[in-house]
Coordinates of C-alpha atoms and ligand atoms in Angstrom, one line a residue:
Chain B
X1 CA 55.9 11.2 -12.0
X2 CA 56.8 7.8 -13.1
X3 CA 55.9 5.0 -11.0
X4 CA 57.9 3.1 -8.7
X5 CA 57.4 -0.1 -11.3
X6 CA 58.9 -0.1 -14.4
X7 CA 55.8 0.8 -16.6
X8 CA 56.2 -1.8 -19.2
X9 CA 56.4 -5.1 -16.8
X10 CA 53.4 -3.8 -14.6
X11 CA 50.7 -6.3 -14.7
X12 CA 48.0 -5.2 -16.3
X13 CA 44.8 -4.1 -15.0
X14 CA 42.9 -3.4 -18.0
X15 CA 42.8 -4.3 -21.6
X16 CA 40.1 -3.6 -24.1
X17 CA 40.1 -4.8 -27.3
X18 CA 38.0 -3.9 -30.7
X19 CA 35.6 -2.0 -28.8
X20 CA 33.3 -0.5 -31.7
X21 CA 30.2 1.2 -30.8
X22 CA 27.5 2.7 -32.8
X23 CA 24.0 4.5 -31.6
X24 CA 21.6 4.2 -34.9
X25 CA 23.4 5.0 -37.6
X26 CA 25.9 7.3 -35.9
X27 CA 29.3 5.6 -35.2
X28 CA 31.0 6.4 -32.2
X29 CA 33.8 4.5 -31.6
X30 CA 35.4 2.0 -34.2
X31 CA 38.2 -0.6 -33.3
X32 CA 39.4 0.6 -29.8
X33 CA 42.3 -0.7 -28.2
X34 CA 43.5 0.3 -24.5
X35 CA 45.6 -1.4 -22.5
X36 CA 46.9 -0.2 -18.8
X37 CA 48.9 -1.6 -16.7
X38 CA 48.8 -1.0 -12.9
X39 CA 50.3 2.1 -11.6
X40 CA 50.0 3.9 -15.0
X41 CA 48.1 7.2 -15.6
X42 CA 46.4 7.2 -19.2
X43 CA 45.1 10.2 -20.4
X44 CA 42.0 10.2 -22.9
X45 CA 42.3 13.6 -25.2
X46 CA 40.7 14.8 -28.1
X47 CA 38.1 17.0 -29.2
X48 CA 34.0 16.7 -28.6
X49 CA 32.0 14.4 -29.6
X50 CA 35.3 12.3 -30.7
X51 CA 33.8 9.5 -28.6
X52 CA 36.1 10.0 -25.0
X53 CA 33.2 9.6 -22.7
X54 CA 31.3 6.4 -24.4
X55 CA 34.9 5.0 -24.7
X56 CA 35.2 5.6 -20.6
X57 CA 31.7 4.2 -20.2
X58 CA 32.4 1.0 -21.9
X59 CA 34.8 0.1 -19.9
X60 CA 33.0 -0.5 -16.7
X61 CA 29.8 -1.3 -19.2
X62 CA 27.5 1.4 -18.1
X63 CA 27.5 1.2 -22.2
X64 CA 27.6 -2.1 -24.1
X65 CA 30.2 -1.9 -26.8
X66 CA 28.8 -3.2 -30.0
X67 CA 31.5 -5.1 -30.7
X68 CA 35.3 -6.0 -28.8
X69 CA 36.2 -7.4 -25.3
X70 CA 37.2 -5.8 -22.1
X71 CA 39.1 -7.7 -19.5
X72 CA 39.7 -6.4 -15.9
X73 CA 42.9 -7.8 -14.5
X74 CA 42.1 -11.0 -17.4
X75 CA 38.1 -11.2 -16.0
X76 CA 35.9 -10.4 -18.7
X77 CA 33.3 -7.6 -18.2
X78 CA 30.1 -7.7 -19.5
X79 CA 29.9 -11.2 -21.0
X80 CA 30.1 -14.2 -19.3
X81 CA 33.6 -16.5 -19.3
X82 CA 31.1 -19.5 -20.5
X83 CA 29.9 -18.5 -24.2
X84 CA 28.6 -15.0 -25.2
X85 CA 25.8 -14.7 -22.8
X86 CA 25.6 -10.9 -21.6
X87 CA 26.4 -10.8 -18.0
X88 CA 22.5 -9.9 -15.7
X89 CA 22.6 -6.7 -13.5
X90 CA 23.7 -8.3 -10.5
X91 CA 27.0 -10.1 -12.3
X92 CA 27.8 -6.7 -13.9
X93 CA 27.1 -4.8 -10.7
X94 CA 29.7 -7.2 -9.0
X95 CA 32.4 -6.3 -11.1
X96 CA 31.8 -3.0 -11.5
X97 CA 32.7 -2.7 -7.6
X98 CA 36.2 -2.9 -8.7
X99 CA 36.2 -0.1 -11.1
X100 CA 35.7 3.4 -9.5
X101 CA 34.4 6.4 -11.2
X102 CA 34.4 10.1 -11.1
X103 CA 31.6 11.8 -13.1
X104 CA 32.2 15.3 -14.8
X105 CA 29.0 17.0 -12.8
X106 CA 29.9 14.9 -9.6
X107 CA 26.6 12.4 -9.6
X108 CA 26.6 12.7 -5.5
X109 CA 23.7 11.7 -3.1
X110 CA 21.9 14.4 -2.3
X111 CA 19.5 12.5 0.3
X112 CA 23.2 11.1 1.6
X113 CA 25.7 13.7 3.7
X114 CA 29.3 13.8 2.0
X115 CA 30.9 11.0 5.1
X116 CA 27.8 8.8 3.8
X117 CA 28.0 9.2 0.4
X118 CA 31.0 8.0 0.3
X119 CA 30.4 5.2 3.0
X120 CA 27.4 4.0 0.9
X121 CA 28.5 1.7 -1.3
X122 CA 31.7 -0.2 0.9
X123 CA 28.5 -1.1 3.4
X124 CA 25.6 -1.6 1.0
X125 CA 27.3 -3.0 -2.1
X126 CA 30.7 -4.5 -0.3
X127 CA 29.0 -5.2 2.7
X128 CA 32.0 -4.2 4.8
X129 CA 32.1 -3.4 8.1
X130 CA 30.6 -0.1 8.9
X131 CA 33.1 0.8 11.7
X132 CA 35.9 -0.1 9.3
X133 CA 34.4 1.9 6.6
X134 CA 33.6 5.1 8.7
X135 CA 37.2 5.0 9.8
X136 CA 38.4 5.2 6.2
X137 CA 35.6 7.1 5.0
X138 CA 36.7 9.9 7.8
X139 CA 40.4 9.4 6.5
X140 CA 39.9 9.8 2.6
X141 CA 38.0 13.2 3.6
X142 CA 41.1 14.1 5.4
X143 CA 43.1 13.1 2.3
X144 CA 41.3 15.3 -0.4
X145 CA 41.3 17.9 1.8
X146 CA 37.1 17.5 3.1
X147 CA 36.7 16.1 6.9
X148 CA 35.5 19.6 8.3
X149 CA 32.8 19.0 5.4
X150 CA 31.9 15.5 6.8
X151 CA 28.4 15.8 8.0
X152 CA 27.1 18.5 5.4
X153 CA 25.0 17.7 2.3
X154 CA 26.2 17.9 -1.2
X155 CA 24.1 21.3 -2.4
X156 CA 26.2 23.1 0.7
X157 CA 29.6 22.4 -1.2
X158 CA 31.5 24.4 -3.6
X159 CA 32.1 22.4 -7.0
X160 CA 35.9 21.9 -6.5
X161 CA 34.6 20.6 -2.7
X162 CA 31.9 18.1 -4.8
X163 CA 34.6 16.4 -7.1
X164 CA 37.1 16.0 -4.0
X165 CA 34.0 13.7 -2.7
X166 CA 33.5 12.6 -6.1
X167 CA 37.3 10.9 -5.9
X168 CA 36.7 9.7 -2.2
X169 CA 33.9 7.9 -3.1
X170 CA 35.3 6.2 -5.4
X171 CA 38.6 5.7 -3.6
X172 CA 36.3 4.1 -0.6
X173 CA 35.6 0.9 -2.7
X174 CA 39.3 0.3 -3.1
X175 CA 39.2 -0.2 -6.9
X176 CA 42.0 -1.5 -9.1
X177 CA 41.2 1.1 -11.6
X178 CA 39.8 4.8 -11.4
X179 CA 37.8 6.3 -14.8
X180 CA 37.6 10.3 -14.6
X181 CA 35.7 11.5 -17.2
X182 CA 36.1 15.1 -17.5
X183 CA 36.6 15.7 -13.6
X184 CA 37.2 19.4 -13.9
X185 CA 35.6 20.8 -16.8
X186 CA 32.0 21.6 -14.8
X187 CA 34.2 23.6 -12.3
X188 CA 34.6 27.3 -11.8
X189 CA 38.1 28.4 -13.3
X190 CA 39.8 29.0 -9.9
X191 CA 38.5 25.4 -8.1
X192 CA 40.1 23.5 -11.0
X193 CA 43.8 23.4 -9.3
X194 CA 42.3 21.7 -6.2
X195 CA 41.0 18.5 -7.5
X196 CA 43.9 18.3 -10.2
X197 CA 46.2 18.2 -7.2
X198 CA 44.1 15.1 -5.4
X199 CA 44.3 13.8 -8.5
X200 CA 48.3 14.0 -8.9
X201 CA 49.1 13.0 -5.7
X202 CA 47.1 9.9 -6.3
X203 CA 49.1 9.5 -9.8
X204 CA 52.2 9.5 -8.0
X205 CA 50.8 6.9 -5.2
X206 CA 50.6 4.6 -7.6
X207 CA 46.9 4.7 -8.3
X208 CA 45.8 2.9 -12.0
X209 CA 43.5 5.8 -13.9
X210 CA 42.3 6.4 -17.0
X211 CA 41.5 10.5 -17.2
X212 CA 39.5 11.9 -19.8
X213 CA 40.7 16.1 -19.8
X214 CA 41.2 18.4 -21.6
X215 CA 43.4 20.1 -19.4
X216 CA 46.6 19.9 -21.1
X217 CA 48.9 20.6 -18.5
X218 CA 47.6 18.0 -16.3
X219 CA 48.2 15.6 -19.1
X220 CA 51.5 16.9 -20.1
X221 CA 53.0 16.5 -16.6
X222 CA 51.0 13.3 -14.9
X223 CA 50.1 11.0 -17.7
X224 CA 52.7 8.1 -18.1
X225 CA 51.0 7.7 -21.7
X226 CA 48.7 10.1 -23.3
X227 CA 45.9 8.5 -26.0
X228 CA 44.7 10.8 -28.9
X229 CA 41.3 9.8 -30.6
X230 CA 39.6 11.5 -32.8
X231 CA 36.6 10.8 -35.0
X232 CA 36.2 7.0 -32.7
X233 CA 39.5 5.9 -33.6
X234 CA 42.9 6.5 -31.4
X235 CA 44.7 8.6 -33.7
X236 CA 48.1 8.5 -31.6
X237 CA 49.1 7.0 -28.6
X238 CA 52.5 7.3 -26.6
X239 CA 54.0 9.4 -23.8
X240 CA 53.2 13.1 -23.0
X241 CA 56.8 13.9 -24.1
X242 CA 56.2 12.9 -27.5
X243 CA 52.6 13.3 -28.1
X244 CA 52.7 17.3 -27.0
X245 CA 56.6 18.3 -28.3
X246 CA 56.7 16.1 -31.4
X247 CA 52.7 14.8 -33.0
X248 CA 52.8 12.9 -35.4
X249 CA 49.2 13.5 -37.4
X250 CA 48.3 16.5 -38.7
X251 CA 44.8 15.7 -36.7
X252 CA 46.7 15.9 -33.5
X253 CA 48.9 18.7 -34.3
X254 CA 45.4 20.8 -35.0
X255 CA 44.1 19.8 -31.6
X256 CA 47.2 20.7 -29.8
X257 CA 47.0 24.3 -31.8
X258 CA 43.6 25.0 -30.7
X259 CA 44.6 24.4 -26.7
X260 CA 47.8 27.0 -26.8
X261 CA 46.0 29.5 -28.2
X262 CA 43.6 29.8 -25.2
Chain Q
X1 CA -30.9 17.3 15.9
X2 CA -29.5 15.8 19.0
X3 CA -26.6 14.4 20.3
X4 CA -27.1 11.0 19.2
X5 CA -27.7 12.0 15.9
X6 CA -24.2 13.8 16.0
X7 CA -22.8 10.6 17.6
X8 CA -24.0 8.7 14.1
X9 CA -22.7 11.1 12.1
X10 CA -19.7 10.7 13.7
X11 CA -19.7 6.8 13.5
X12 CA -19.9 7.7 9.8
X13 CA -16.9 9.4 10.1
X14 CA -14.9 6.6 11.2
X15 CA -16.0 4.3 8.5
X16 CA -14.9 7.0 6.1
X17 CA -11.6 7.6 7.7
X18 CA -11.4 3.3 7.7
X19 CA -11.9 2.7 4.2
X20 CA -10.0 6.0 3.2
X21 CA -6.8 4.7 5.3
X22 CA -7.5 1.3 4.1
X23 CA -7.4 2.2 0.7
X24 CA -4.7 4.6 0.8
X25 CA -2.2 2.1 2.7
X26 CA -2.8 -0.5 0.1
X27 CA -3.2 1.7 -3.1
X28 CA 0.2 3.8 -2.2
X29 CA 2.6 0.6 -2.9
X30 CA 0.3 -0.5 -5.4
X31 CA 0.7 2.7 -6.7
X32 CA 4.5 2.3 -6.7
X33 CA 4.3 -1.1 -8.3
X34 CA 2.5 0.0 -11.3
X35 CA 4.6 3.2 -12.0
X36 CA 7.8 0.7 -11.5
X37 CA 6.5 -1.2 -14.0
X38 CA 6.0 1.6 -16.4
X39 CA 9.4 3.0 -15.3
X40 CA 11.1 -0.2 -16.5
X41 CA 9.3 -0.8 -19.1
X42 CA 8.4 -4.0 -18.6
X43 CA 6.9 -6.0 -21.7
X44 CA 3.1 -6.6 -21.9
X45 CA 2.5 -5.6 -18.0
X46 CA 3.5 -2.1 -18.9
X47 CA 0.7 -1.9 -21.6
X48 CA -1.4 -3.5 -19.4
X49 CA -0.9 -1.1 -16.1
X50 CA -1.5 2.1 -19.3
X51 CA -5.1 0.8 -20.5
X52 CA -5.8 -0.2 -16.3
X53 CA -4.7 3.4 -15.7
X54 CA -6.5 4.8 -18.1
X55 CA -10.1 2.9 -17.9
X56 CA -9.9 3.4 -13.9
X57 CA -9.2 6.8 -14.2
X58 CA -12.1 7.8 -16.3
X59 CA -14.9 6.2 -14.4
X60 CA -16.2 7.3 -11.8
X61 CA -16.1 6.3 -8.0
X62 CA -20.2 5.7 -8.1
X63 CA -19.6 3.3 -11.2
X64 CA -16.8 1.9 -10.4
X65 CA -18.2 0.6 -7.1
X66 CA -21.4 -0.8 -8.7
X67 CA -19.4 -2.4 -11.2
X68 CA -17.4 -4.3 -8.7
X69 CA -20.0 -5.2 -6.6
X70 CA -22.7 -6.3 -9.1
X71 CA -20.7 -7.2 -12.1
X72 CA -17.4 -9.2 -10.5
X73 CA -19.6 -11.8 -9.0
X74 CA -20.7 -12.6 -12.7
X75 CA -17.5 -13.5 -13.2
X76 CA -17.4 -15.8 -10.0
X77 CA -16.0 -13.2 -8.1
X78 CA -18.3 -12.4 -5.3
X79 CA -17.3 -9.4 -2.0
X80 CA -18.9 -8.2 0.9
X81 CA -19.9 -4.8 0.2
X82 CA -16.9 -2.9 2.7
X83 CA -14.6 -5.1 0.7
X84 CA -15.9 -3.8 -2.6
X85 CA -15.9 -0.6 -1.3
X86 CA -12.1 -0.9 -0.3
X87 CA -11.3 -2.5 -3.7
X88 CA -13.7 0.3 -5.3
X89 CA -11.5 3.0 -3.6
X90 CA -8.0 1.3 -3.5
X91 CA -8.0 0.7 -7.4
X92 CA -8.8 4.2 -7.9
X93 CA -6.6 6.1 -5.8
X94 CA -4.1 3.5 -6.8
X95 CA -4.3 5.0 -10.9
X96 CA -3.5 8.3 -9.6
X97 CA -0.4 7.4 -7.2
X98 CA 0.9 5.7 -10.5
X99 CA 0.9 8.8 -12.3
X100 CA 2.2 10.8 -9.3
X101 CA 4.8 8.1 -8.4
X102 CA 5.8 7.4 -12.1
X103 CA 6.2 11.5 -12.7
X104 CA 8.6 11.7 -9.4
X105 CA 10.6 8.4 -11.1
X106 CA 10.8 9.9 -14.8
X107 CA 12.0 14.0 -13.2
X108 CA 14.6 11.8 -11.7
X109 CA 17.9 12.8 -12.0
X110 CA 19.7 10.3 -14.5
X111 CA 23.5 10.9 -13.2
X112 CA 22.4 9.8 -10.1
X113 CA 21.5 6.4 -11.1
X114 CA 23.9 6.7 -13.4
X115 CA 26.6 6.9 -10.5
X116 CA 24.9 4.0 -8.4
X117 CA 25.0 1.7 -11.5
X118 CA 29.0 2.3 -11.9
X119 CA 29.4 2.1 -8.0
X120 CA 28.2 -1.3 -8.2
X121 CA 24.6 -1.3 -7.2
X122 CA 22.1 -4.2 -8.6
X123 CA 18.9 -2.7 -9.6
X124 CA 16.7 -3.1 -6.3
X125 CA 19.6 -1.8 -4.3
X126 CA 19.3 1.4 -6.2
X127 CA 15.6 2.0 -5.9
X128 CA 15.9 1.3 -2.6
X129 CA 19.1 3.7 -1.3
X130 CA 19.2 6.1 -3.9
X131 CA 15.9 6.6 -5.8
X132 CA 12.9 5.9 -3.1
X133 CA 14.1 8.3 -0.6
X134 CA 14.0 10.9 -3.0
X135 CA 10.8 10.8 -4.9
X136 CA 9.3 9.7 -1.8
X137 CA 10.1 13.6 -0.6
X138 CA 9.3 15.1 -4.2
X139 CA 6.1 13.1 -4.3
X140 CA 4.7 13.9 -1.1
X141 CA 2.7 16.7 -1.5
X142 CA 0.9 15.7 -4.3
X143 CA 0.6 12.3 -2.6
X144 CA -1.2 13.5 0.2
X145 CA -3.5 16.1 -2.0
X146 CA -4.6 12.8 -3.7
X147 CA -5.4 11.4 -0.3
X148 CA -8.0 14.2 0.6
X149 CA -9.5 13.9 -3.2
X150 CA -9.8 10.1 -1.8
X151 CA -11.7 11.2 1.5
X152 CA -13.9 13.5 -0.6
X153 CA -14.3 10.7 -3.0
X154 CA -15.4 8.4 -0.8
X155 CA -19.1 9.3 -0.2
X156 CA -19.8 7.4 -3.4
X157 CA -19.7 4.0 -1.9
X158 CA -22.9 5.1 -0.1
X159 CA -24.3 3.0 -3.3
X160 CA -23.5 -0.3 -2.0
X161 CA -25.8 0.4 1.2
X162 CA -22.8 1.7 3.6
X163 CA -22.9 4.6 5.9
X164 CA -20.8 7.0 5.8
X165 CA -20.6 10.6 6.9
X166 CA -22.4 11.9 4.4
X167 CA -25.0 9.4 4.5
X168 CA -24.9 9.4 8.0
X169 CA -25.7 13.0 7.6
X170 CA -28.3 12.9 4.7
X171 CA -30.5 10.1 7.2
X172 CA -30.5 12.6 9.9
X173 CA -31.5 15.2 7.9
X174 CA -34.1 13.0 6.3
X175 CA -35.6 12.1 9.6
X176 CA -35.5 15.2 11.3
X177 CA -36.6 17.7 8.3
X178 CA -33.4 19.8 9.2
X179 CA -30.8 19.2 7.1
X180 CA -28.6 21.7 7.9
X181 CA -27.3 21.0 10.9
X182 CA -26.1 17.7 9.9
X183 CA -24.3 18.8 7.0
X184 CA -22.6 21.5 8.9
X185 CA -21.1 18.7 11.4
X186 CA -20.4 16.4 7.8
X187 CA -18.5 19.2 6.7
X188 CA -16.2 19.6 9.8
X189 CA -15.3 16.3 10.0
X190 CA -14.4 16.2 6.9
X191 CA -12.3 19.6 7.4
X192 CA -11.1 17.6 10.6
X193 CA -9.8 14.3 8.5
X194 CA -8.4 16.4 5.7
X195 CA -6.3 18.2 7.9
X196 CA -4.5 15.7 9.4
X197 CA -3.6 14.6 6.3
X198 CA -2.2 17.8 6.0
X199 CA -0.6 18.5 9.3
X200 CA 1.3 15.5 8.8
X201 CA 2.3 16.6 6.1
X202 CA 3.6 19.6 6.8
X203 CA 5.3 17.6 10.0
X204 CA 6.9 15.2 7.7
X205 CA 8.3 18.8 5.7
X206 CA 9.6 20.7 8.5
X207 CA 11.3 17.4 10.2
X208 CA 12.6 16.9 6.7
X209 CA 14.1 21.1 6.4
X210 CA 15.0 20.6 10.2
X211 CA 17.7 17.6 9.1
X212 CA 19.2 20.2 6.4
X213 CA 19.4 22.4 8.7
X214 CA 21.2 20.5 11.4
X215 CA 23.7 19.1 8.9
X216 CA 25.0 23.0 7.4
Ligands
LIG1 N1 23.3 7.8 -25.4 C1 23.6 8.3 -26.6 N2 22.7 8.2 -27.6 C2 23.0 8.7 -28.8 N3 24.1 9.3 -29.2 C3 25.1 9.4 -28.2 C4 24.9 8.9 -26.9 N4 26.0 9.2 -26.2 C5 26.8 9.8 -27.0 N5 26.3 9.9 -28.2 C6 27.0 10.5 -29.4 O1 28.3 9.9 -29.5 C7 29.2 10.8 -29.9 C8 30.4 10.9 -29.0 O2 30.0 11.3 -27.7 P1 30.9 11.4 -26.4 O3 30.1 12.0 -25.3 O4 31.5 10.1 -26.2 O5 32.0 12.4 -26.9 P2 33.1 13.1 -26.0 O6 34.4 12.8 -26.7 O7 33.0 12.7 -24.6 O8 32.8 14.6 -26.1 P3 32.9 15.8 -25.0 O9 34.3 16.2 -25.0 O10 32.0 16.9 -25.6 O11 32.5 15.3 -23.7 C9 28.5 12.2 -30.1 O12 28.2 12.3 -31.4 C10 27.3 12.0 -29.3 O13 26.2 12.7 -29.8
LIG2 MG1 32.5 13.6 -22.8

């Protein structure tokens, strides 16, 4: 489970810092502070509405934070390096082709057959060559588990079949991060084992992810650090060992109570 | 009635099917415009495209094309009349594609833009892969009904002198005290035009289902 680099001198790939967010009066997220370094699985837990998914969605900016800074591999998202002027559509789009992103109810194509959903965005938005593309394309299908499904449309697919194009997509643009945000909690009890296993065997390849879950187990024995936040604030952060065998807060211990009883 | 009376009724024919086509391939995009605007939001032009949507849509065809042709050279803008009827038509059907359009943008599905925003796609890029071939299906049929309310609209620009198949018609029965059988050949052609709008239609559907099909 623990990558081939020692965890600690990884570079890092992402660091947020203060990210505070409000929507009217309602304050989601105060004071946020993540930092990953490549190679490591972090694992976003608590319970909902505690802010997990706007906390996901500011880092690649498809929320503006309110306040606080995130920096992909030291670039800063969202604002411009000159001054404080908020990055246009096109600069944030740019960036946000090195941040991939699997979506709790999948977000596919419809009008787009699983081979070119996932080819769509390495030849429109990276402009790679399409022969390249197809040939990976056809090989992440193969490596969730999908080629026979190749030339079908998304409505044809089973959920668990959906997510696993879900990851290729986002695998396709060769990101230096992955954001899951829930990727198995839309999905029928006895599909969830097949996307958590993609999902681990990318972990253990050295992938960079930050996983919102609430499956526990998946947390407990793939996250190299495990983050707790409750209320918009990270409560605790620290390795799966410690957070689910010793928690520090009652907040946490609470949380962890409700999950074993199920 | 003889045959070269049917022969003028169908000439009328053609200059309805002209200015209908005319004004349909120029008030579809237009159409699209003006609900992208809405769509977006877009400052001042968006409350500009409401109260033009809403003043066009109430009047009708008959007035419109008067006003256009009698009141716009007032203001130093002077047309022909088949231009005026053109503009007449294209502004209107134009309103009610903006409504269509801008119904098939706001039904659609916010995840999916959603996911093209975080994969990277500027703005255009996503109307262009993602959203436009989809509301471009779920807008179709109503799309095309609008096109036959535009044929059966188009008899009103009979005001600004032009002949078309119903005026073509109404002459012929006008000279030849029989107006019956004139109308009776008005109202097949018209059945004619509206249903190729609605063949195609339905060949645009099947091609569409035949594609799902091919990829199960
Ligand atoms: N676009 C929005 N507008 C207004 N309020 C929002 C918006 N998005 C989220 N919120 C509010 O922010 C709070 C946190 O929501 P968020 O979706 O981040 O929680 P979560 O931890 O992901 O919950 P869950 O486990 O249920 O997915 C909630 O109170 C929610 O109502
Ligand atoms: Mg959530």
């Amino acid at each position: 489970m623990i990558p081939p680099m020692d965890a600690a001198e990884a570079p890092v790939v992402l660091a947020a810092h203060g990210i505070s967010k409000s929507f009217g009066a309602n304050t989601v997220l105060t004071d946020m502070e993540l930092t990953v370094r490549k190679g490591e699985t972090v694992c976003l837990l608590g319970p909902s509405g505690s802010g997990k998914s706007t906390f996901l969605r500011c880092l690649n900016w498809l929320e503006e934070p309110d306040a606080g800074s995130v920096l992909l591999k030291g670039q800063r998202i969202g604002v411009r390096a000159s001054g404080n002027i908020v990055m246009s559509d096109g600069e944030l789009a740019a960036i946000r082709t090195r941040i991939g992103m699997v979506f709790q109810h999948f977000a596919l194509w419809p009008h787009l057959t699983v081979l070119q959903n996932v080819m769509e965005a390495p030849i429109h938005v990276q402009r790679r060559d399409k022969a390249e593309v197809r040939r990976e394309a056809e090989a992440l299908l193969e490596r969730v588990g999908i080629a026979d499904k190749a030339g079908q449309y998304p409505a044809r697919l089973s959920g668990g079949q959906k997510q696993r194009v879900g990851i290729a997509r986002a695998l396709a643009m060769k990101p230096d991060l992955l954001l899951f945000d829930e990727p198995t909690s839309a999905l029928d009890p006895e599909l969830v084992g097949e996307v958590l296993a993609v999902m681990k065997d990318l972990a253990r390849e050295g992938m960079t992810m930050v996983v919102v879950t609430h499956e526990m187990a998946f947390a407990r024995d793939v996250a190299s650090r495990v983050v707790f936040l409750d209320r918009g604030r990270i409560v605790e952060s620290g390795s799966p060992e410690e957070f689910f065998t010793r928690p520090k807060t009652d907040r946490a211990k609470q949380f962890l109570l409700r999950y074993s009883a199920q | 009635m003889t045959w070269y009376d049917v022969y003028a009724i169908f000439q009328g024919a053609v200059f309805t099917v002209a200015i209908s086509l005319a004004s349909i391939v120029i008030g579809l995009p237009l159409g699209l415009g003006f609900a992208l605007i809405r769509w977006s939001r877009i400052p001042v032009l968006d409350r500009i495209v409401v109260v033009y949507v809403s003043v066009i849509r109430a009047s009708p065809a008959v007035t419109l094309a008067l006003l256009i042709f009698f009141a716009l050279p007032v203001v130093g803008i002077s047309m022909g009349a088949v231009t005026a009827a053109i503009v007449t038509l294209t502004l209107s059907t134009a309103t009610f594609n903006t409504e269509i359009w801008r119904g098939a943008l706001m039904s659609f599905p916010s995840d999916q833009l959603e996911s093209a925003r975080a994969f990277g796609m500027p703005r255009a890029l996503r109307f262009r892969r993602i959203v436009f071939p989809q509301i471009l299906h779920s807008a179709l049929p109503a799309l095309v009904n609008e096109m036959t309310l535009q044929v059966k609209s188009s008899p009103a620009i009979a005001v600004l002198g032009l002949v078309d198949i119903t005026r073509a018609a109404s002459r012929v029965g006008a000279r030849t005290y029989d107006p019956l059988p004139p109308f009776v050949v008005a109202l097949v052609l018209y059945s004619l035009i509206v249903a190729v709008f609605v063949m195609s239609q339905r060949f645009i559907e099947r091609r569409r289902a035949a594609e799902l099909e091919a990829a199960r």
